Short mmCIF file of C-alpha atoms in Angstrom, two decimals:
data_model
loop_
_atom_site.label_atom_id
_atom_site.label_comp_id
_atom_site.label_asym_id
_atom_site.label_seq_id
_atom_site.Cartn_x
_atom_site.Cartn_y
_atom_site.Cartn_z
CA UNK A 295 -46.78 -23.03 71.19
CA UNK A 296 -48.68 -22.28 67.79
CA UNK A 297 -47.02 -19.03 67.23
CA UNK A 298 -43.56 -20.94 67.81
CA UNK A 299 -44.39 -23.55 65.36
CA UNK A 300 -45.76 -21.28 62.80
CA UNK A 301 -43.18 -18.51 63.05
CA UNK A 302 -40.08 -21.65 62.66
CA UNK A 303 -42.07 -22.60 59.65
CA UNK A 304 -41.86 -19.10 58.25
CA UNK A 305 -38.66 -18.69 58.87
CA UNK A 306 -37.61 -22.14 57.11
CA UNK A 307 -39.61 -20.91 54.59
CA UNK A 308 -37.31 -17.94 53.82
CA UNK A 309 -33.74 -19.17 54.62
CA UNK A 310 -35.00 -22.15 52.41
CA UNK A 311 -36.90 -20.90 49.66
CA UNK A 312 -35.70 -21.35 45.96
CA UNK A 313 -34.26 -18.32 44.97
CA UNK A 314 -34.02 -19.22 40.91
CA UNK A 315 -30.20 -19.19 41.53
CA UNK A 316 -27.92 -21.31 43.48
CA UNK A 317 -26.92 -19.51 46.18
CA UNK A 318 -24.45 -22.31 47.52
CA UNK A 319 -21.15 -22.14 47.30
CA UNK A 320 -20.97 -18.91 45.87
CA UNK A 321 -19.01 -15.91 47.45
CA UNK A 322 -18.74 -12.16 46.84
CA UNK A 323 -15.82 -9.79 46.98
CA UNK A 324 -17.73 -6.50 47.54
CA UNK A 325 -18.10 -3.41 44.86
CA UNK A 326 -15.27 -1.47 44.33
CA UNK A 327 -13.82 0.70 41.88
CA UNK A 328 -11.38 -1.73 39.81
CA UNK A 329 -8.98 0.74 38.35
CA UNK A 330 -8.76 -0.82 34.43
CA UNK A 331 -7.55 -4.65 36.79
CA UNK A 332 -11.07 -6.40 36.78
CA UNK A 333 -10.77 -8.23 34.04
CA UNK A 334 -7.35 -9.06 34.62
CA UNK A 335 -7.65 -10.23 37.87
CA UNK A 336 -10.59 -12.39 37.16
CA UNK A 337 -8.67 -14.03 34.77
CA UNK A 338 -5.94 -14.75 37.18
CA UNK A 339 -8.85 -15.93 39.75
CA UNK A 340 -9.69 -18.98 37.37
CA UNK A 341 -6.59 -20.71 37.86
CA UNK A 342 -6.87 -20.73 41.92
CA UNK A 343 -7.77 -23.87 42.27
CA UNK A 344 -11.24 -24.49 43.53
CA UNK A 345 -13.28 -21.46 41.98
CA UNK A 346 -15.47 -23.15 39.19
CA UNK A 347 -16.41 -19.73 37.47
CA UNK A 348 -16.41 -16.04 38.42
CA UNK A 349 -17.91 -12.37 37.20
CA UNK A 350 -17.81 -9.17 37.77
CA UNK A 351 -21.55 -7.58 38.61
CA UNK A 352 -22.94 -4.58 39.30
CA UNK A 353 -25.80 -5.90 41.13
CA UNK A 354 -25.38 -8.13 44.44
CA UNK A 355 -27.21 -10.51 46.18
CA UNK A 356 -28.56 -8.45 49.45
CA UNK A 357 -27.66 -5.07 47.56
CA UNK A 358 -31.18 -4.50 45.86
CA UNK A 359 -33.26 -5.06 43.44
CA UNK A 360 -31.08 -3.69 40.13
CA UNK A 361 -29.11 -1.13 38.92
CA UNK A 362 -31.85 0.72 37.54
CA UNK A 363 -35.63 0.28 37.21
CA UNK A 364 -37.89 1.66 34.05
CA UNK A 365 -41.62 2.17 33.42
CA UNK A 366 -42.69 0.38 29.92
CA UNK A 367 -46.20 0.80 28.42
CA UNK A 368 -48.27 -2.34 29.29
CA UNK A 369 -48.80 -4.51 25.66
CA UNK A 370 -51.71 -6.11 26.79
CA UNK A 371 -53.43 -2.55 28.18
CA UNK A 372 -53.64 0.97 27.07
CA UNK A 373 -52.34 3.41 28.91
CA UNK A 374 -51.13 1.07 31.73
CA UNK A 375 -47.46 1.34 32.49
CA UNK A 376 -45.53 -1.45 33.88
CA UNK A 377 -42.18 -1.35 35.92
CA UNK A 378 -39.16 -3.87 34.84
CA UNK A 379 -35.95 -3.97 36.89
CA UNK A 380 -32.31 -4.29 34.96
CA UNK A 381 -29.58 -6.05 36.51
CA UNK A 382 -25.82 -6.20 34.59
CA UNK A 383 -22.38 -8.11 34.67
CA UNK A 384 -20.01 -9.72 32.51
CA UNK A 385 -21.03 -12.27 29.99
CA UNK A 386 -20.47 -14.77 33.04
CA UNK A 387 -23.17 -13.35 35.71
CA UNK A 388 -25.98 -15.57 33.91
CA UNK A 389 -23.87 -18.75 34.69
CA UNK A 390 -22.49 -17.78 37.67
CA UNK A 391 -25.69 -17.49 39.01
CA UNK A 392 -26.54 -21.17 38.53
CA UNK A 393 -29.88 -19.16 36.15
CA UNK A 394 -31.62 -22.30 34.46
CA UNK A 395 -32.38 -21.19 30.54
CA UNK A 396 -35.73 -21.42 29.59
CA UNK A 397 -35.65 -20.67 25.87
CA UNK A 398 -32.94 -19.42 23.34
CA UNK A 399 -29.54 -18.96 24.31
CA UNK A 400 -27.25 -16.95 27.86
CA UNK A 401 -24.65 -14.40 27.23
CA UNK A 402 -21.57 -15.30 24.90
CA UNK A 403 -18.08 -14.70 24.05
CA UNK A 404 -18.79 -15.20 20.65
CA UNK A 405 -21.54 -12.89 20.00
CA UNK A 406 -21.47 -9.40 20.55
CA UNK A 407 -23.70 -9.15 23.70
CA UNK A 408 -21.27 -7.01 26.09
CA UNK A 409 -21.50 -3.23 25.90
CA UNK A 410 -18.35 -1.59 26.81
CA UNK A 411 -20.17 0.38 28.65
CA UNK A 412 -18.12 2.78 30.63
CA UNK A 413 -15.93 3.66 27.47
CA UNK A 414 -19.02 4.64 25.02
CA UNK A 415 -20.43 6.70 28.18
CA UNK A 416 -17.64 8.65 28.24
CA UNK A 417 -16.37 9.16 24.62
CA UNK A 418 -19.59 9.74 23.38
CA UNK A 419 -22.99 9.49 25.19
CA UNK A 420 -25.16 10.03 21.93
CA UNK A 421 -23.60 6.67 20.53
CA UNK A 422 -23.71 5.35 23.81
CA UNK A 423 -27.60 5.62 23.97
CA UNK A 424 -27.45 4.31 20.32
CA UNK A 425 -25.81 0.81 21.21
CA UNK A 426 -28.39 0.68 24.12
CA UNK A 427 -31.19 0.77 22.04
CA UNK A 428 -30.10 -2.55 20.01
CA UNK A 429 -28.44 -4.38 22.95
CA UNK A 430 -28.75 -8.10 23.56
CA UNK A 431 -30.28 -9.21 26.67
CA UNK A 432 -31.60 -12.00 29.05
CA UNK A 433 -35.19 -12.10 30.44
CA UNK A 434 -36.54 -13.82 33.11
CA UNK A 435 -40.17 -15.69 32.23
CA UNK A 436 -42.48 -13.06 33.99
CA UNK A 437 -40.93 -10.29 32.59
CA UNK A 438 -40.91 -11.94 28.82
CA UNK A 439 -44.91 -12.76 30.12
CA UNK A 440 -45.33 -9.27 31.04
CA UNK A 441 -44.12 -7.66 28.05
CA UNK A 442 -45.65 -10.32 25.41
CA UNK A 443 -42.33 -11.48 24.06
CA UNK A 444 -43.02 -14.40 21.35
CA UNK A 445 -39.92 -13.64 19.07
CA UNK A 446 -36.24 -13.53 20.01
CA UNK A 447 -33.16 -11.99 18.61
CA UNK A 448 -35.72 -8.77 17.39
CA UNK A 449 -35.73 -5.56 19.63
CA UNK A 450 -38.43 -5.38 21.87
CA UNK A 451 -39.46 -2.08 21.94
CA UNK A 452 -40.89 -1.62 25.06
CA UNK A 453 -37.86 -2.06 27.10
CA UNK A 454 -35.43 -0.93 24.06
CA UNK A 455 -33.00 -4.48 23.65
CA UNK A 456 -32.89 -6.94 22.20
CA UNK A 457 -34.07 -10.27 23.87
CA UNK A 458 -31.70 -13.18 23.04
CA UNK A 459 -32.94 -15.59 26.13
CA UNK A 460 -35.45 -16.01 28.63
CA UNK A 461 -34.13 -17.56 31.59
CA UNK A 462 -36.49 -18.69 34.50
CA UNK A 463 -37.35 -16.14 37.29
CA UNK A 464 -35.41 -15.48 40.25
CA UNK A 465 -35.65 -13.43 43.47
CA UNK A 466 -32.74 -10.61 42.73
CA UNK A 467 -34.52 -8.98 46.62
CA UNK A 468 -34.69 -10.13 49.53
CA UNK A 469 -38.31 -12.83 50.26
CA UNK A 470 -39.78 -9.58 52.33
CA UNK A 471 -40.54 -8.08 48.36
CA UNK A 472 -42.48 -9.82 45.98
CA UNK A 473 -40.23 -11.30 42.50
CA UNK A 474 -39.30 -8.80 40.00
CA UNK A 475 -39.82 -8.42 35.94
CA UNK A 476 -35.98 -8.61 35.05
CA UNK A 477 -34.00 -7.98 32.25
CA UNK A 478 -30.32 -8.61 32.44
CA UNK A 479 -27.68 -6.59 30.37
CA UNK A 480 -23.87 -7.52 29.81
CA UNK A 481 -21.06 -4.90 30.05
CA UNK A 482 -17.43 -5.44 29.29
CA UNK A 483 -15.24 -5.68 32.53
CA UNK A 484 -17.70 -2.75 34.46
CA UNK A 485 -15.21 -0.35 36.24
CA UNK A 486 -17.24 -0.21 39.59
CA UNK A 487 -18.75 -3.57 40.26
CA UNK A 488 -18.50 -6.59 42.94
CA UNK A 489 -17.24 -10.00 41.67
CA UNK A 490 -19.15 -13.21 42.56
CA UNK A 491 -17.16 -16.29 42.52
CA UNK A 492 -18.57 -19.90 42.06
CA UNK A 493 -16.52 -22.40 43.98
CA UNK A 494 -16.35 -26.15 44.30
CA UNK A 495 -17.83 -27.41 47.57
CA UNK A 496 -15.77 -27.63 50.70
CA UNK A 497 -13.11 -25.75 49.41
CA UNK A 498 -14.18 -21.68 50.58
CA UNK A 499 -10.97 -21.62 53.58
CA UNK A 500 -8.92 -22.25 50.05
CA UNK A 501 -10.19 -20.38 47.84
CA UNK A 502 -10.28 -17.55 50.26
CA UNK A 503 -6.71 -17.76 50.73
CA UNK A 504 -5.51 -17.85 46.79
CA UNK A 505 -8.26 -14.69 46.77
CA UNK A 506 -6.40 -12.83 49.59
CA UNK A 507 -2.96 -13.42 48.19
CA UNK A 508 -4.01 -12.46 44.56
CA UNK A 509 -5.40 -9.53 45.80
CA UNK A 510 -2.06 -7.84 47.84
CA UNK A 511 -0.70 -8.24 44.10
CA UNK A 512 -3.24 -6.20 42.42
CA UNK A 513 -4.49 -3.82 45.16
CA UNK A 514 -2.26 -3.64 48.11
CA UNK A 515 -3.83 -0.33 49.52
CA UNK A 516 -7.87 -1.73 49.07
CA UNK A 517 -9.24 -3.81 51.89
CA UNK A 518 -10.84 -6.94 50.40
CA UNK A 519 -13.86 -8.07 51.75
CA UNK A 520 -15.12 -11.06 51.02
CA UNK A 521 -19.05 -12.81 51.48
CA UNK A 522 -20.72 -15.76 51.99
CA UNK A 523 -23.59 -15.50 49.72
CA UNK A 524 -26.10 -17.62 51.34
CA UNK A 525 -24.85 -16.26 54.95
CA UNK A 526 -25.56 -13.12 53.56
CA UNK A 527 -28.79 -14.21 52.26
CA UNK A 528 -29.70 -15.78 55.48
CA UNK A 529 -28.69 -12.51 58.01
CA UNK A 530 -31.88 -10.65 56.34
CA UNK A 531 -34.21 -12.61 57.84
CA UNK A 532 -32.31 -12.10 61.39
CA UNK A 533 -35.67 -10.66 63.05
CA UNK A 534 -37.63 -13.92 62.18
CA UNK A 535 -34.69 -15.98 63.96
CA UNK A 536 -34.76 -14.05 67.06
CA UNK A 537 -38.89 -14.16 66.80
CA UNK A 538 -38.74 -17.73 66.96
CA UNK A 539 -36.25 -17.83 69.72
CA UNK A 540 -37.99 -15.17 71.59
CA UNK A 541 -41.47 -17.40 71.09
CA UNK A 542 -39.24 -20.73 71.70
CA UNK A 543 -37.71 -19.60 75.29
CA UNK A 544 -41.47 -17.79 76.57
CA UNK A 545 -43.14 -21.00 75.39
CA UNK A 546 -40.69 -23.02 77.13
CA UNK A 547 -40.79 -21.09 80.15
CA UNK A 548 -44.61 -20.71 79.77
CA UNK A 549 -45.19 -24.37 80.20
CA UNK A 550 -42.99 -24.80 82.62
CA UNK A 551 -44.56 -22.47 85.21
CA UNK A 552 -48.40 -24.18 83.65
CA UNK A 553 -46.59 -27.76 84.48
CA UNK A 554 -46.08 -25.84 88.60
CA UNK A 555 -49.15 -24.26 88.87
CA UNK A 556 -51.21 -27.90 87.81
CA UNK A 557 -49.20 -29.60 89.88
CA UNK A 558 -49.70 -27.30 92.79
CA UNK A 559 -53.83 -27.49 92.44
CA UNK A 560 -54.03 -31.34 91.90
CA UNK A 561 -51.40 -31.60 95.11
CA UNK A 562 -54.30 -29.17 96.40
CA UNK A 563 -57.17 -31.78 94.99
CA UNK A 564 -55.56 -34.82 96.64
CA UNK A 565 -55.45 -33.40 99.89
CA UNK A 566 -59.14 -32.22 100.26
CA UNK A 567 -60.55 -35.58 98.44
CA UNK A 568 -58.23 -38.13 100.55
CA UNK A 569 -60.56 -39.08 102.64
CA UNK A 570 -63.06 -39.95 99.32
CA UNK A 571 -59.85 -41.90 97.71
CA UNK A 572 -59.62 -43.73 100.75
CA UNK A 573 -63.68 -45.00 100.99
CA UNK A 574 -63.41 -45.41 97.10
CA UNK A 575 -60.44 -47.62 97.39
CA UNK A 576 -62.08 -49.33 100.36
CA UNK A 577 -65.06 -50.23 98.35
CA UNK A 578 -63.33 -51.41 95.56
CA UNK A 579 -61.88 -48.79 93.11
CA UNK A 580 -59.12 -49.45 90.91
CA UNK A 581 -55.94 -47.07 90.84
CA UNK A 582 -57.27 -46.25 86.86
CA UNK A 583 -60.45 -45.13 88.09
CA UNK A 584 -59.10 -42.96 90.94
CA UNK A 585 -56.66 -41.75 88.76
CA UNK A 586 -59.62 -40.46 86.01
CA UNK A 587 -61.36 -39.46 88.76
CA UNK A 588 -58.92 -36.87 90.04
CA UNK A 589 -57.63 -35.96 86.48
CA UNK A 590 -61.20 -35.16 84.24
CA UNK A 591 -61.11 -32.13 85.94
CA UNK A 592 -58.41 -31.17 84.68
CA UNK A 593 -58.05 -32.25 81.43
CA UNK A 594 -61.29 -30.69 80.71
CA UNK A 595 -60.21 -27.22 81.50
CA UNK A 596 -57.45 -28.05 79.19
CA UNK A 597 -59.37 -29.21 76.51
CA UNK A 598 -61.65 -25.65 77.00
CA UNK A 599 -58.51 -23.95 76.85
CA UNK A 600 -56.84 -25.41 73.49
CA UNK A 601 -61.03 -24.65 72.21
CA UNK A 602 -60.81 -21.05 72.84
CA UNK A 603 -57.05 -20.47 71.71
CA UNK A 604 -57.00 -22.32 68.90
CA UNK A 605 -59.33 -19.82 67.00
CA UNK A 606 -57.88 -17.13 67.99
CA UNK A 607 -53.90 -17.79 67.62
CA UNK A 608 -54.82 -18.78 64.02
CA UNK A 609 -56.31 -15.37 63.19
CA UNK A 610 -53.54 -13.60 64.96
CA UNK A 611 -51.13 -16.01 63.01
CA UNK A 612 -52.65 -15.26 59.41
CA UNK A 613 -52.74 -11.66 60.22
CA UNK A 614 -48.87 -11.66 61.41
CA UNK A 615 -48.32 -13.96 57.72
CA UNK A 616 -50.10 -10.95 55.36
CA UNK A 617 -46.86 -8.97 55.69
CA UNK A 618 -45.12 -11.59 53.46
CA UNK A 619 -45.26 -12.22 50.05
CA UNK A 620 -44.04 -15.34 50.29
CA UNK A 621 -45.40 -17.37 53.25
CA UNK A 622 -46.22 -20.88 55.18
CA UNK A 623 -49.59 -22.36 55.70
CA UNK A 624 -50.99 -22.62 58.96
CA UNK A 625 -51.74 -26.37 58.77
CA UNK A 626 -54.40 -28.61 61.12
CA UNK A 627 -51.82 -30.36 62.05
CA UNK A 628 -50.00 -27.69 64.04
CA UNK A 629 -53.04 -27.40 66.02
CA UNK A 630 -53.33 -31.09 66.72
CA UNK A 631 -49.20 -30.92 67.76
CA UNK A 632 -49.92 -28.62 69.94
CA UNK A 633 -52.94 -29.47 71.62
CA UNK A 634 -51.49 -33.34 72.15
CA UNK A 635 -48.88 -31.65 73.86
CA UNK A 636 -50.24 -29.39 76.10
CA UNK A 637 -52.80 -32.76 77.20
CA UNK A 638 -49.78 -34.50 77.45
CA UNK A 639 -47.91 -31.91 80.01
CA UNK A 640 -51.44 -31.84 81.66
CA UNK A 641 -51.82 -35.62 81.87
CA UNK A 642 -48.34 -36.15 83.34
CA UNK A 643 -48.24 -33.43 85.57
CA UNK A 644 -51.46 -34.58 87.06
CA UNK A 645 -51.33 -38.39 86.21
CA UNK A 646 -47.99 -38.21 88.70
CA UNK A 647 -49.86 -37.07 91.65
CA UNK A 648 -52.71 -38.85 91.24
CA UNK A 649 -51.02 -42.07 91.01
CA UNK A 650 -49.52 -41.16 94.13
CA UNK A 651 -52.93 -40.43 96.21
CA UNK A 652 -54.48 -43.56 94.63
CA UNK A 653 -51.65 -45.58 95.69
CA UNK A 654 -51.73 -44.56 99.06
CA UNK A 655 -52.62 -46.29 101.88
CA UNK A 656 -56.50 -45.69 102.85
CA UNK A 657 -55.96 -46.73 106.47
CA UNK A 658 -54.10 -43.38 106.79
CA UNK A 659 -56.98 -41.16 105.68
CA UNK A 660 -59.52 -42.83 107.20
CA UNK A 661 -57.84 -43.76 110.70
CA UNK A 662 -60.05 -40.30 112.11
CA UNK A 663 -63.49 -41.19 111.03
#
């Protein structure tokens, strides 16, 4: 019963957890190569009616943590290096994303903070690497921590952009990983990317329709597959869900066959001490004190029980929670839940039978003697 508790509480943990990004109502048309159309069908995706805001992205939700990762000299340390992962989409990933600004300003239109990237990689990678060097980009808090960042809009030379916002962390893996350092970078309509699409609530069947029929105009021989985000997000922690059935159903069927097996001894306990209900009940006994009488017993090997297991499920329980970063606390309470219940099974399983021998008539009993 303690592991059931804790391992439910783990796993609301994780399917709940703030992310740093809304992952509600927000769906995902998987990477693909685009063909020179991305940019052109997003536009066309705006006017379905329902979808709030789209981009196209090279990373995913569920698809890792970045598109690349990079080891940067620690500022605070000599000679310590420090890793920073880089995630990139269209000007519109930031707000897509539901990201919450911290300080200075997200991606824009108006400035010049897309890279075209594929084109300048191909023309001419020496001015490719160039434009690198003084590109704008988005941080998330730790990673602006990390790397000492006081100033904006002035290259940061450590991670080679230039930092024009620090927006507040988020997890771009799954809960099983600890939160990355991140720096985002924006390209011009990226020619292999996914797209993720903000919606209005309630309206995904419709949206996912106007999607579908769009996309037989612009790529009739690509299948289109399209994602719930926080399904998605959900699914990774599949093994926790079946854990906590797993623990649910044993548990249940676990007390069940305790619930028998009590009921079976104290049907046992009546029998041999009927002839002592019936004196006791003869002299003057109450059906409470018959009852207590027959029941102590019991309950005290309960009470030993919940003693000895209590210890030892919680060190087995914080052992099982070191494998994740991010996990519940193993509260008194659950062991005051549980215990309550298990004296409660225990008290009604044997409270029922001992009712009935204390009820009984003592004539019966005592007709031999």
């Amino acid at each position: 019963m303690l592991a059931t508790i804790v391992v439910w509480q783990q796993f609301d943990l994780m399917k709940n957890k703030d992310l740093g990004y809304d992952k509600n109502n927000l769906i995902g048309i998987e990477q693909i190569s685009w063909n020179g159309k991305g940019e052109a069908f997003k536009n066309e995706l705006q006017r379905i009616p329902g979808v709030v805001r789209s981009s196209l992205s090279l990373w995913m939700p569920t698809e890792g943590a970045g598109y690349m990762q990079r080891e940067v000299k620690d500022p605070a340390h000599a000679g310590r290096r420090l890793r920073v992962w880089y995630i990139a989409g269209d000007v519109d990933l930031p707000a897509t994303l539901g990201l919450k600004l911290a300080k200075g300003r997200m991606f824009s239109n108006r400035f010049a903070d897309a890279l075209n990237a594929d084109s300048l990689r191909e023309k001419d990678f020496v001015k490719f690497e160039k434009a690198q060097l003084n590109q704008n980009s988005l941080m998330t808090a730790s990673a602006a921590k990390m790397l000492g960042i006081k100033r904006l809009d002035v290259q940061a030379e450590n991670v080679q952009t230039v930092p024009v916002g620090i927006v507040g962390d988020f997890h771009n893996e799954s809960l099983y990983e600890p939160m990355k350092p991140t720096l985002i970078l924006a390209q011009k309509a990226p020619e292999y990317a996914g797209m993720l699409i903000r919606i209005e609530p309630g309206t995904e069947m419709q949206v996912a329709a106007g999607i579908r029929k769009l996309w037989k105009q612009f790529f009739p021989e690509k299948l289109l597959r399209i994602n719930n985000i926080a399904e998605q997000l959900t699914q990774q922690y599949e093994a926790e869900a079946k854990l906590h059935q797993l623990f649910l159903f044993f548990s249940g069927l676990t007390m069940f066959l305790s619930a028998l097996g009590i009921f079976g001894l104290v049907v046992q306990a009546a029998e041999q001490r009927a002839k002592e209900v019936g004196i006791r009940k003869v002299l003057g006994a109450s059906v409470a004190g018959i009852v207590g009488l027959i029941s102590k017993d019991f309950v005290k090997l309960v009470v030993i029980a919940i003693v000895v297991a209590s210890p030892l499920a919680w060190y087995a329980l914080q052992k099982w929670l070191e494998n994740y970063p991010y996990r519940t606390t193993v509260h008194w309470w659950v062991f005051a839940a549980t215990g309550f219940t298990t004296l409660a099974v225990t008290i009604g399983t044997v409270g029922f039978q001992a009712i009935r021998a204390a009820t009984a008539d003592p004539v019966r009993s005592l007709r031999n003697e």
